Coordinates of C-alpha atoms in Angstrom, one line a residue:
M18 CA -21.0 18.2 20.0
R19 CA -17.5 17.6 18.9
L20 CA -18.3 15.5 16.1
F21 CA -20.9 17.3 14.2
I22 CA -18.5 20.3 14.5
F23 CA -15.3 18.2 13.1
Q24 CA -17.5 16.8 10.4
I25 CA -19.1 20.7 9.6
L26 CA -15.5 21.9 9.6
C27 CA -14.4 19.3 7.1
F28 CA -17.2 19.7 4.9
L29 CA -16.5 23.2 5.1
F30 CA -12.8 22.8 4.2
L31 CA -13.5 20.7 1.6
S32 CA -15.7 23.1 0.0
V33 CA -13.2 26.0 0.3
F34 CA -10.2 23.8 -1.0
H35 CA -12.2 23.3 -4.6
H36 CA -12.1 26.5 -5.4
S37 CA -8.8 27.2 -4.0
E38 CA -5.6 26.9 -6.3
A39 CA -3.4 28.6 -3.6
L40 CA -2.0 25.7 -1.5
R41 CA 0.6 23.8 -2.8
H42 CA 3.4 23.7 -0.1
Y43 CA 3.4 21.3 2.8
H44 CA 6.1 21.4 5.9
F45 CA 6.8 18.4 7.0
E46 CA 9.1 18.1 10.4
V47 CA 9.5 14.1 11.2
R48 CA 10.0 13.9 15.0
E49 CA 9.1 11.8 17.5
A50 CA 6.1 12.3 20.0
E51 CA 4.7 10.5 22.7
Y52 CA 1.3 8.0 22.0
T53 CA -0.6 6.4 24.8
R54 CA -2.3 3.3 23.6
L55 CA -3.2 -0.3 25.2
C56 CA -2.3 1.4 28.5
S57 CA 1.2 2.1 27.4
T58 CA 2.6 5.1 26.5
K59 CA 5.6 5.3 24.3
K60 CA 6.9 7.8 22.4
I61 CA 6.6 7.4 17.8
L62 CA 8.0 8.7 15.1
T63 CA 5.4 11.2 13.6
V64 CA 5.0 13.8 11.0
N65 CA 3.7 17.3 12.9
G66 CA 2.9 15.5 16.0
Q67 CA 0.5 13.7 14.6
F68 CA -0.9 10.1 13.9
P69 CA -1.9 9.5 11.8
G70 CA 0.0 12.1 10.0
P71 CA -1.7 15.5 7.5
T72 CA -4.1 13.9 4.7
L73 CA -2.6 16.1 1.6
Y74 CA -5.1 17.7 -0.8
A75 CA -4.8 17.9 -4.6
H76 CA -6.9 17.8 -7.7
K77 CA -6.3 15.9 -10.3
G78 CA -2.8 17.1 -12.4
D79 CA -1.5 19.1 -9.4
T80 CA 2.2 19.2 -8.7
I81 CA 2.2 20.1 -4.5
I82 CA 6.2 20.3 -2.3
V83 CA 6.1 18.8 0.5
H84 CA 9.5 20.5 2.9
V85 CA 11.2 18.0 4.7
H86 CA 13.2 18.6 8.4
N87 CA 14.1 14.9 9.6
R88 CA 14.1 16.0 13.5
G89 CA 14.0 12.4 14.2
S90 CA 16.8 9.8 15.8
Y91 CA 16.5 8.0 12.5
N92 CA 17.0 7.8 8.9
V93 CA 14.3 8.6 6.9
T94 CA 12.5 8.9 3.9
L95 CA 8.7 9.2 2.2
H96 CA 7.2 7.5 -0.4
W97 CA 3.8 8.9 -2.3
H98 CA 2.2 6.3 -2.6
G99 CA 0.5 5.3 -5.8
V100 CA 1.5 9.2 -7.7
K101 CA 3.1 8.2 -10.4
L102 CA 6.2 11.2 -10.4
P103 CA 6.1 11.2 -14.4
R104 CA 9.9 11.3 -15.5
Y105 CA 10.8 12.4 -11.9
P106 CA 11.5 9.0 -9.9
W107 CA 13.8 11.5 -8.0
A108 CA 10.8 12.4 -5.5
D109 CA 9.7 8.9 -5.1
G110 CA 11.5 7.9 -1.8
P111 CA 12.5 3.9 -1.2
E112 CA 15.6 3.7 0.5
Y113 CA 18.6 3.0 -1.7
I114 CA 16.2 2.7 -5.0
T115 CA 15.8 6.2 -5.6
Q116 CA 17.5 7.8 -3.0
C117 CA 19.7 7.6 -0.2
P118 CA 17.9 8.4 3.3
I119 CA 17.3 11.8 4.7
P120 CA 19.5 11.8 7.8
P121 CA 18.9 12.7 11.4
G122 CA 18.7 17.0 11.2
G123 CA 18.5 17.1 7.3
K124 CA 15.7 18.2 4.8
F125 CA 15.1 17.1 1.2
T126 CA 11.8 19.1 -0.5
Q127 CA 9.6 16.9 -2.7
K128 CA 8.0 17.8 -5.3
V129 CA 4.7 15.5 -5.9
I130 CA 3.8 15.5 -9.7
F131 CA 0.4 13.9 -9.9
S132 CA -0.4 13.3 -13.6
N133 CA -3.8 10.6 -14.0
E134 CA -4.0 9.8 -10.4
E135 CA -8.2 10.6 -9.3
G136 CA -9.0 9.5 -5.7
T137 CA -7.1 7.9 -2.9
I138 CA -3.7 7.5 -1.9
W139 CA -1.6 7.9 0.4
W140 CA 2.0 8.9 1.4
H141 CA 4.4 7.1 3.5
A142 CA 7.8 6.2 5.6
H143 CA 10.3 4.4 2.9
S144 CA 13.1 3.3 5.6
N145 CA 13.2 -0.2 7.6
W146 CA 9.9 0.2 9.1
T147 CA 9.3 3.4 10.4
R148 CA 5.8 3.6 7.7
A149 CA 4.3 1.8 10.8
T150 CA 3.3 5.4 12.4
V151 CA 4.5 7.6 9.5
H152 CA 1.6 7.5 7.4
G153 CA -1.2 9.1 6.2
A154 CA -4.1 9.8 3.3
I155 CA -3.8 12.0 -0.1
V156 CA -6.7 13.1 -1.4
I157 CA -6.8 14.0 -5.5
F158 CA -10.3 15.7 -6.3
P159 CA -11.2 15.9 -9.9
Q160 CA -9.7 18.1 -12.1
R161 CA -11.1 21.8 -11.6
G162 CA -14.6 22.1 -13.6
T163 CA -15.4 18.3 -13.5
T164 CA -17.0 16.3 -11.1
Y165 CA -17.0 12.6 -9.2
P166 CA -18.8 9.8 -11.4
F167 CA -21.2 9.3 -9.0
P168 CA -24.1 11.3 -6.8
K169 CA -21.8 14.2 -4.9
P170 CA -21.4 12.5 -1.1
H171 CA -22.7 15.1 1.7
A172 CA -18.5 14.2 3.1
E173 CA -15.6 12.5 2.6
V174 CA -13.7 10.6 5.3
P175 CA -10.2 9.3 5.4
I176 CA -10.1 6.0 6.8
I177 CA -7.0 5.0 7.3
L178 CA -6.6 1.0 9.2
G179 CA -3.6 0.6 10.7
E180 CA -1.3 -1.9 13.3
W181 CA -0.1 -0.8 17.2
W182 CA 3.1 -2.9 18.7
K183 CA 3.3 -1.8 22.8
V184 CA 7.2 -2.3 21.5
D185 CA 9.3 0.5 19.6
I186 CA 9.3 -0.6 15.9
Q187 CA 12.8 0.3 15.9
Q188 CA 13.3 -2.4 18.2
L189 CA 10.7 -4.6 16.7
Y190 CA 12.3 -4.4 13.3
Y191 CA 16.1 -5.3 14.3
A192 CA 15.0 -8.1 16.6
F193 CA 13.3 -9.2 13.3
L194 CA 17.0 -9.1 11.8
A195 CA 19.3 -11.1 14.4
T196 CA 16.5 -13.4 15.2
G197 CA 15.9 -14.2 11.0
G198 CA 12.7 -15.7 12.5
D199 CA 8.9 -14.0 12.0
P200 CA 8.9 -10.9 13.6
N201 CA 6.4 -10.5 16.8
A202 CA 2.8 -10.6 15.4
S203 CA 1.2 -6.8 16.2
D204 CA -0.7 -6.1 19.4
A205 CA -3.6 -4.2 18.0
F206 CA -4.8 -3.0 14.5
T207 CA -6.3 1.1 14.8
I208 CA -8.7 2.8 12.4
N209 CA -7.6 6.1 12.4
G210 CA -5.2 5.6 15.0
Q211 CA -7.4 4.1 18.0
P212 CA -7.3 0.7 18.4
G213 CA -11.4 0.7 19.6
A214 CA -13.6 -0.8 22.3
L215 CA -12.9 -3.8 22.1
Y216 CA -9.0 -3.5 23.4
N217 CA -7.8 -2.5 27.1
C218 CA -8.0 0.6 27.6
S219 CA -9.3 1.8 24.3
K220 CA -13.0 3.1 24.4
K221 CA -13.3 6.2 25.7
D222 CA -11.1 7.2 22.5
T223 CA -12.4 5.2 20.1
F224 CA -13.0 7.1 16.5
K225 CA -16.5 7.6 16.2
L226 CA -18.0 9.1 13.2
A227 CA -21.9 10.7 12.6
V228 CA -23.5 10.4 10.2
D229 CA -26.9 12.0 9.4
C230 CA -30.0 9.8 8.4
G231 CA -30.8 9.3 4.8
K232 CA -27.1 10.1 3.8
T233 CA -24.2 9.7 2.0
Y234 CA -20.6 9.3 3.2
L235 CA -17.7 8.9 1.3
L236 CA -15.1 7.1 3.0
R237 CA -11.0 7.2 1.9
I238 CA -10.0 3.8 3.4
V239 CA -6.3 3.1 3.1
N240 CA -4.8 -0.4 5.2
A241 CA -1.4 1.3 6.2
A242 CA -0.7 -1.9 7.9
L243 CA 2.8 -3.3 8.2
Q244 CA 1.5 -7.1 8.0
E245 CA -1.9 -8.5 7.0
V246 CA -4.5 -8.3 4.4
L247 CA -7.4 -7.2 6.4
F248 CA -11.1 -7.6 5.8
F249 CA -14.2 -4.8 6.6
G250 CA -17.0 -4.0 7.0
V251 CA -19.3 -1.9 8.7
A252 CA -22.4 -3.4 10.6
N253 CA -25.9 -3.9 9.0
H254 CA -24.7 -1.7 6.6
S255 CA -23.1 -2.3 2.8
L256 CA -19.8 -0.8 1.2
T257 CA -20.3 0.3 -2.4
V258 CA -16.9 0.7 -4.1
V259 CA -16.5 3.3 -6.5
G260 CA -12.7 4.0 -6.6
A261 CA -9.5 2.2 -5.7
D262 CA -6.5 3.3 -5.8
A263 CA -7.4 6.6 -7.4
A264 CA -9.3 5.0 -10.5
Y265 CA -13.0 4.9 -10.6
T266 CA -14.6 1.9 -10.7
K267 CA -18.1 0.2 -11.7
P268 CA -19.9 0.4 -8.2
L269 CA -19.5 -2.9 -6.3
T270 CA -22.2 -3.5 -3.8
R271 CA -21.3 -6.0 -1.1
D272 CA -21.1 -6.5 2.8
Y273 CA -17.2 -6.5 3.3
I274 CA -14.5 -5.3 2.1
S275 CA -10.7 -7.2 1.6
I276 CA -7.8 -4.6 1.5
G277 CA -4.2 -5.4 1.5
P278 CA -1.5 -2.9 2.2
G279 CA -0.7 -0.6 0.4
Q280 CA -4.4 -0.4 -1.1
S281 CA -6.8 2.8 -1.2
M282 CA -10.3 2.5 -1.6
D283 CA -13.5 4.9 -2.6
V284 CA -16.4 3.4 -0.6
L285 CA -19.9 5.3 -0.2
L286 CA -21.5 4.1 2.9
H287 CA -26.0 4.4 2.7
A288 CA -26.4 6.0 6.4
N289 CA -30.0 4.0 6.0
Q290 CA -30.5 2.3 9.4
P291 CA -32.3 2.9 12.2
P292 CA -30.5 5.4 14.4
N293 CA -28.5 3.3 16.8
H294 CA -24.8 3.0 16.5
Y295 CA -23.0 0.3 14.9
Y296 CA -19.6 -0.6 14.9
M297 CA -17.5 -0.5 11.7
A298 CA -14.5 -3.6 12.0
A299 CA -11.6 -4.5 10.6
K300 CA -9.5 -7.6 11.1
A301 CA -6.6 -9.3 9.3
L302 CA -6.9 -12.3 6.6
E303 CA -4.3 -15.3 7.2
S304 CA -4.2 -18.0 4.9
T305 CA -0.4 -19.2 6.1
P306 CA -0.6 -22.1 8.4
N307 CA 0.5 -22.0 11.4
I308 CA 1.7 -19.1 11.7
T309 CA 1.2 -16.5 14.7
Y310 CA -0.8 -13.4 13.8
D311 CA -2.6 -10.7 14.8
N312 CA -5.9 -12.1 15.6
T313 CA -8.0 -9.2 17.1
T314 CA -10.4 -6.9 15.9
T315 CA -10.2 -3.0 15.4
T316 CA -13.7 -1.2 15.8
A317 CA -15.2 2.3 15.6
I318 CA -18.4 3.7 15.8
I319 CA -21.1 4.8 13.2
Q320 CA -23.5 7.4 15.4
Y321 CA -26.6 8.5 13.7
S322 CA -27.6 11.8 15.1
G323 CA -31.5 13.0 16.5
D324 CA -32.2 12.0 20.2
Y325 CA -33.0 8.3 20.4
T326 CA -30.9 5.6 22.5
P327 CA -29.0 3.8 21.8
S328 CA -28.6 -0.1 22.0
S329 CA -27.1 -1.2 24.8
F330 CA -25.5 -3.8 22.6
T331 CA -23.8 -2.4 19.4
P332 CA -23.4 -4.7 16.4
L333 CA -21.1 -6.1 14.8
P334 CA -20.3 -6.6 11.0
S335 CA -20.2 -10.2 9.9
L336 CA -16.1 -10.6 8.5
P337 CA -15.3 -13.8 7.0
R338 CA -13.2 -15.9 8.3
Y339 CA -9.3 -15.3 9.3
N340 CA -8.1 -18.1 7.2
D341 CA -11.3 -17.1 4.0
T342 CA -9.1 -16.9 1.1
S343 CA -11.7 -17.3 -1.5
A344 CA -13.5 -14.5 0.1
A345 CA -10.7 -12.3 -0.3
A346 CA -10.0 -13.1 -4.0
N347 CA -13.8 -13.1 -4.8
F348 CA -14.1 -9.2 -4.1
S349 CA -10.6 -8.6 -5.6
G350 CA -12.0 -10.7 -9.2
S351 CA -15.3 -8.4 -8.8
L352 CA -13.5 -5.3 -9.3
R353 CA -14.0 -3.2 -12.1
S354 CA -12.7 -0.3 -13.6
L355 CA -15.5 2.1 -14.7
A356 CA -14.8 2.4 -18.2
S357 CA -17.0 5.7 -19.4
A358 CA -16.0 8.2 -21.9
E359 CA -14.6 10.1 -19.9
H360 CA -13.1 8.0 -18.2
P361 CA -11.4 5.7 -20.5
V362 CA -9.3 2.5 -20.1
S363 CA -6.0 1.4 -22.2
V364 CA -5.0 -2.0 -21.5
P365 CA -2.1 -3.7 -23.5
T366 CA -3.2 -6.1 -26.3
N367 CA 0.3 -7.0 -27.9
I368 CA 2.9 -7.7 -25.7
S369 CA 6.3 -7.1 -26.1
A370 CA 7.7 -8.5 -22.6
K371 CA 5.8 -11.0 -21.8
L372 CA 7.1 -11.6 -17.6
F373 CA 6.5 -14.8 -15.1
F374 CA 7.4 -14.1 -11.5
T375 CA 7.8 -16.5 -8.5
A376 CA 7.0 -14.8 -5.1
S377 CA 8.1 -17.1 -2.6
V378 CA 9.8 -17.5 1.5
N379 CA 12.7 -19.0 1.2
A380 CA 15.4 -19.8 3.9
F381 CA 19.1 -19.5 4.0
P382 CA 21.2 -21.9 6.5
C383 CA 22.0 -20.0 9.8
E384 CA 25.3 -18.3 9.8
A385 CA 28.2 -20.3 11.4
N386 CA 27.9 -19.1 15.6
N387 CA 24.7 -17.6 15.4
T388 CA 21.1 -19.3 16.5
C389 CA 18.0 -18.2 13.5
Q390 CA 14.9 -19.0 14.3
G391 CA 13.1 -19.9 11.4
P392 CA 12.1 -23.6 10.3
N393 CA 14.5 -26.3 11.1
G394 CA 17.3 -23.3 12.7
T395 CA 17.3 -21.6 9.0
R396 CA 17.3 -17.6 8.8
L397 CA 14.3 -16.8 6.3
A398 CA 14.1 -14.9 3.5
S399 CA 12.5 -13.9 0.0
S400 CA 12.9 -13.4 -3.2
L401 CA 11.6 -12.9 -6.8
N402 CA 12.8 -16.1 -9.2
N403 CA 14.3 -17.1 -6.8
V404 CA 16.5 -13.6 -6.0
S405 CA 16.5 -11.9 -2.7
F406 CA 16.8 -8.4 -3.5
V407 CA 19.8 -6.9 -1.6
N408 CA 20.0 -2.9 -0.6
P409 CA 22.7 -1.6 -2.5
T410 CA 24.6 1.1 -0.2
I411 CA 24.1 4.1 -3.1
D412 CA 20.7 4.3 -4.8
I413 CA 20.6 2.4 -7.7
L414 CA 19.0 5.6 -9.4
Q415 CA 21.7 7.4 -8.3
A416 CA 23.9 5.1 -10.1
Y417 CA 22.3 4.6 -13.3
Y418 CA 21.9 7.9 -13.7
K419 CA 25.8 8.9 -13.6
R420 CA 26.6 5.9 -14.2
I421 CA 28.0 4.0 -11.1
N422 CA 29.3 0.2 -11.3
G423 CA 29.2 -2.0 -9.1
V424 CA 25.8 -0.7 -8.0
Y425 CA 23.3 -3.0 -9.3
E426 CA 23.3 -5.7 -12.3
D427 CA 20.8 -5.9 -15.2
D428 CA 19.9 -9.8 -15.3
F429 CA 16.8 -9.8 -13.5
P430 CA 15.4 -12.9 -14.7
D431 CA 12.2 -13.1 -17.0
F432 CA 11.0 -16.0 -15.3
P433 CA 12.4 -18.4 -12.9
P434 CA 15.0 -21.2 -13.4
L435 CA 13.8 -23.7 -12.3
V436 CA 9.7 -24.8 -13.5
F437 CA 8.2 -27.3 -11.1
N438 CA 4.5 -27.6 -9.1
Y439 CA 4.5 -24.3 -6.9
T440 CA 1.7 -25.2 -5.0
A441 CA 2.2 -28.3 -4.0
D442 CA 1.5 -29.6 -0.3
Y443 CA 5.1 -30.3 0.0
L444 CA 8.2 -29.4 -1.7
P445 CA 11.8 -30.5 -1.4
L446 CA 14.0 -28.6 0.4
E447 CA 16.7 -27.6 -2.0
Y448 CA 14.2 -25.4 -3.5
E449 CA 14.2 -23.2 -0.5
I450 CA 17.9 -21.1 -0.9
P451 CA 17.9 -18.5 -3.1
T452 CA 20.5 -16.3 -4.2
R453 CA 21.2 -13.1 -3.2
G454 CA 21.4 -10.2 -5.7
T455 CA 20.8 -6.8 -6.8
K456 CA 18.7 -7.3 -10.1
V457 CA 17.0 -5.1 -12.1
K458 CA 14.7 -5.5 -15.5
V459 CA 15.7 -3.0 -18.2
L460 CA 12.9 -1.7 -20.1
D461 CA 13.1 0.1 -23.6
F462 CA 10.5 3.3 -22.7
N463 CA 6.9 2.5 -24.2
T464 CA 7.6 -1.5 -23.8
T465 CA 4.2 -3.4 -23.5
V466 CA 4.6 -5.6 -20.4
E467 CA 2.7 -8.5 -19.2
I468 CA 3.8 -9.8 -15.2
V469 CA 2.0 -12.7 -14.3
F470 CA 2.4 -13.2 -10.4
Q471 CA 2.8 -16.5 -9.0
G472 CA 2.6 -17.5 -5.1
T473 CA 4.5 -20.7 -4.4
N474 CA 4.3 -22.6 -1.4
V475 CA 8.4 -23.3 -1.3
V476 CA 8.5 -22.6 2.6
A477 CA 5.1 -21.4 3.2
G478 CA 2.6 -19.5 1.0
A479 CA 1.0 -16.3 1.7
D480 CA -0.8 -13.7 0.4
H481 CA 1.1 -11.1 -1.5
P482 CA 0.2 -7.5 -2.2
M483 CA 2.9 -6.6 -4.8
H484 CA 3.2 -3.1 -5.5
L485 CA 4.5 -0.9 -8.3
H486 CA 6.5 2.6 -8.1
G487 CA 5.5 5.3 -11.0
H488 CA 3.0 3.1 -12.7
S489 CA -0.8 1.7 -12.1
F490 CA -1.1 -1.9 -14.2
Y491 CA -4.6 -3.4 -15.5
V492 CA -5.4 -6.2 -13.0
V493 CA -6.1 -8.5 -16.3
G494 CA -6.4 -12.0 -14.0
L495 CA -6.6 -13.5 -11.0
G496 CA -6.9 -17.4 -9.4
F497 CA -5.9 -20.0 -7.9
G498 CA -3.4 -22.4 -8.1
N499 CA -0.6 -22.6 -11.0
F500 CA -1.2 -20.7 -13.9
D501 CA -1.9 -22.9 -16.8
K502 CA -0.1 -20.3 -20.2
D503 CA -2.1 -21.7 -23.0
K504 CA -6.0 -21.9 -20.6
D505 CA -5.9 -18.9 -18.4
P506 CA -5.1 -15.9 -20.7
L507 CA -8.2 -17.3 -22.6
N508 CA -10.1 -15.6 -19.4
Y509 CA -8.1 -12.6 -18.9
N510 CA -10.6 -9.2 -18.2
L511 CA -9.1 -7.3 -21.3
V512 CA -12.4 -4.9 -21.3
D513 CA -12.9 -3.1 -17.9
P514 CA -9.9 -4.6 -15.7
P515 CA -9.2 -2.5 -12.6
L516 CA -6.3 -0.3 -12.2
Q517 CA -4.4 -0.4 -9.7
N518 CA -0.9 -0.2 -8.5
T519 CA -1.0 -3.0 -6.2
V520 CA -2.9 -6.4 -6.6
T521 CA -2.8 -8.8 -3.7
V522 CA -1.9 -12.3 -5.3
P523 CA -3.8 -15.2 -3.2
Y524 CA -2.1 -17.7 -1.4
K525 CA -1.4 -20.1 -4.0
G526 CA -2.6 -18.7 -6.3
W527 CA -1.6 -15.7 -9.4
A528 CA -2.6 -13.1 -10.3
A529 CA -1.6 -11.2 -14.0
V530 CA -1.7 -7.7 -14.2
R531 CA -0.5 -5.4 -17.6
F532 CA 1.1 -1.9 -17.9
R533 CA 2.5 0.4 -20.9
A534 CA 6.5 1.6 -19.6
K535 CA 6.7 4.8 -20.4
N536 CA 7.7 6.5 -17.2
P537 CA 11.3 6.8 -17.4
G538 CA 13.4 6.1 -14.7
V539 CA 14.0 3.2 -11.7
W540 CA 10.9 2.2 -10.1
F541 CA 10.7 -0.1 -7.8
L542 CA 8.4 -3.2 -7.5
H543 CA 8.2 -5.3 -3.7
C544 CA 5.9 -7.3 -2.0
H545 CA 3.5 -5.0 0.5
L546 CA 3.7 -7.0 3.8
D547 CA 7.2 -5.9 5.6
R548 CA 8.7 -8.7 6.4
H549 CA 8.9 -10.0 3.1
M550 CA 10.3 -6.8 1.4
T551 CA 12.6 -7.1 3.8
W552 CA 13.5 -10.6 3.3
G553 CA 14.0 -9.7 -0.4
M554 CA 11.0 -10.1 -2.3
D555 CA 11.3 -7.0 -4.3
M556 CA 13.2 -6.0 -7.3
A557 CA 13.2 -2.7 -9.9
F558 CA 12.5 -2.0 -13.3
I559 CA 14.8 0.5 -15.1
T560 CA 13.0 2.0 -18.1
L561 CA 15.1 4.2 -20.8
N562 CA 14.4 7.4 -21.7
G563 CA 12.2 7.7 -25.4
K564 CA 13.5 9.3 -28.2
T565 CA 11.7 12.9 -27.4
S566 CA 12.3 15.5 -25.2
D567 CA 9.2 14.8 -23.0
A568 CA 10.2 11.2 -23.1
K569 CA 13.2 11.7 -21.0
L570 CA 14.5 11.8 -17.5
L571 CA 14.0 15.0 -15.4
P572 CA 17.2 16.0 -13.9
P573 CA 17.9 16.0 -10.1
P574 CA 16.8 18.2 -7.5
P575 CA 19.8 20.0 -5.7
D576 CA 19.4 19.1 -2.3
M577 CA 19.2 15.1 -2.9
P578 CA 20.6 13.6 0.2
R579 CA 23.8 12.3 -0.2
C580 CA 24.7 8.8 -0.1

């Protein structure tokens, strides 16, 4: 009964919200709360005591105000993932990139400016690995007076995929930094904060979604996991993708989806099966050989309404094998923008900045009088174009705006220093050691940019979900092996490529994206596997002001956290 009441209340709330313009302010209290999972209880950092955190609602083009009060024990920042924040990077949130953290006891009011986003994205902490439990969905409805480009669903349900560790996240993070090796794998994956029936002490709290036969449900799916690309599916049901990263797509029907950390998808589920209970499930894609990973499966239950006796066996979806990179790339490569008159595309064709970024896992020699747990006693690292990013102590945006010297260098390379067989099975050890630096790439306003992300096998190949703040980009190409600058662009999709803010570069493969740099400010680019981001697979763009007043960076708010 509680399931049906929850569903009705949710539907009524959404209906009321569609006709209300009054809801503009949110209050986020970051604080610790006790949660029990996997037979044990621990304190976790939350927003308003909720895990996952509260869902934010807006219409296309709205502005909302989020009042953040840090009552936790750690520094924290909040990032509105996929929100472009035109001319206003001050609210973007990445620690030491666009702001210094909000200290315990501190407050910061963040103005979240939406532009052309429409669909599902999310918000999360962007300091250390606190986003493991500090995250939630953002639902952006169509502009008032318009509607979805697909039949209105009966109900809309956020589905947030996450990871759970029995150990405290801060302990995990600092142990990871100290050892120089890979972090411990998570103990469970979660759906809406619950591991599901396949884990100890978890069956009774499994998330359940009540559905009526013959009706359609919009699943707003977010991968909030820290370290893994995930496969997701629903037993005996097809999924129809109609949006990705808050941009509509042509309907794509599959038995499963592949979704990288940071990505979000709008998926229609048609309740067209005989009344029963069916599992929805998610598990990891882990392409890196010989790495310890979480090989468990999280589940939730699709529960048909009606008078029937569920079968004694709840069916599971058939998901690809853990290392099936082809299945993941096949799904991602099949996404297409809607490209309709109401939702057109504008793919840059005359490129003024062609960039080629290698994404590598690297290694540094271990420090004297220390023991490191990377390969052959090294300290693991990562890089873009062989530069391993180092966080400054003053945020880059403040340094740029106030012209403070010595915080960053503006010479991030357009190409890697060495050209070699990036995806070879064995590579010379001298390729392993990157340089350290806090480097940015400066772009003139309105520059048309192409980035080819090339995965390498320097220490170990991996999938890399690359996320660009302040922008969405068109994913015009995707492939395996080394990018061929003469042949591969001939197969670019310049007609209806998907518009995304995060693209998963496949294991030993490449992805090509295009965008127009028309958002002045400092914008972070990084791998959304948090271990890779921490190791240094990051850089930042600075987009300069344009000539007109509406193309210039807005001034900072008065309550920016102090460094």
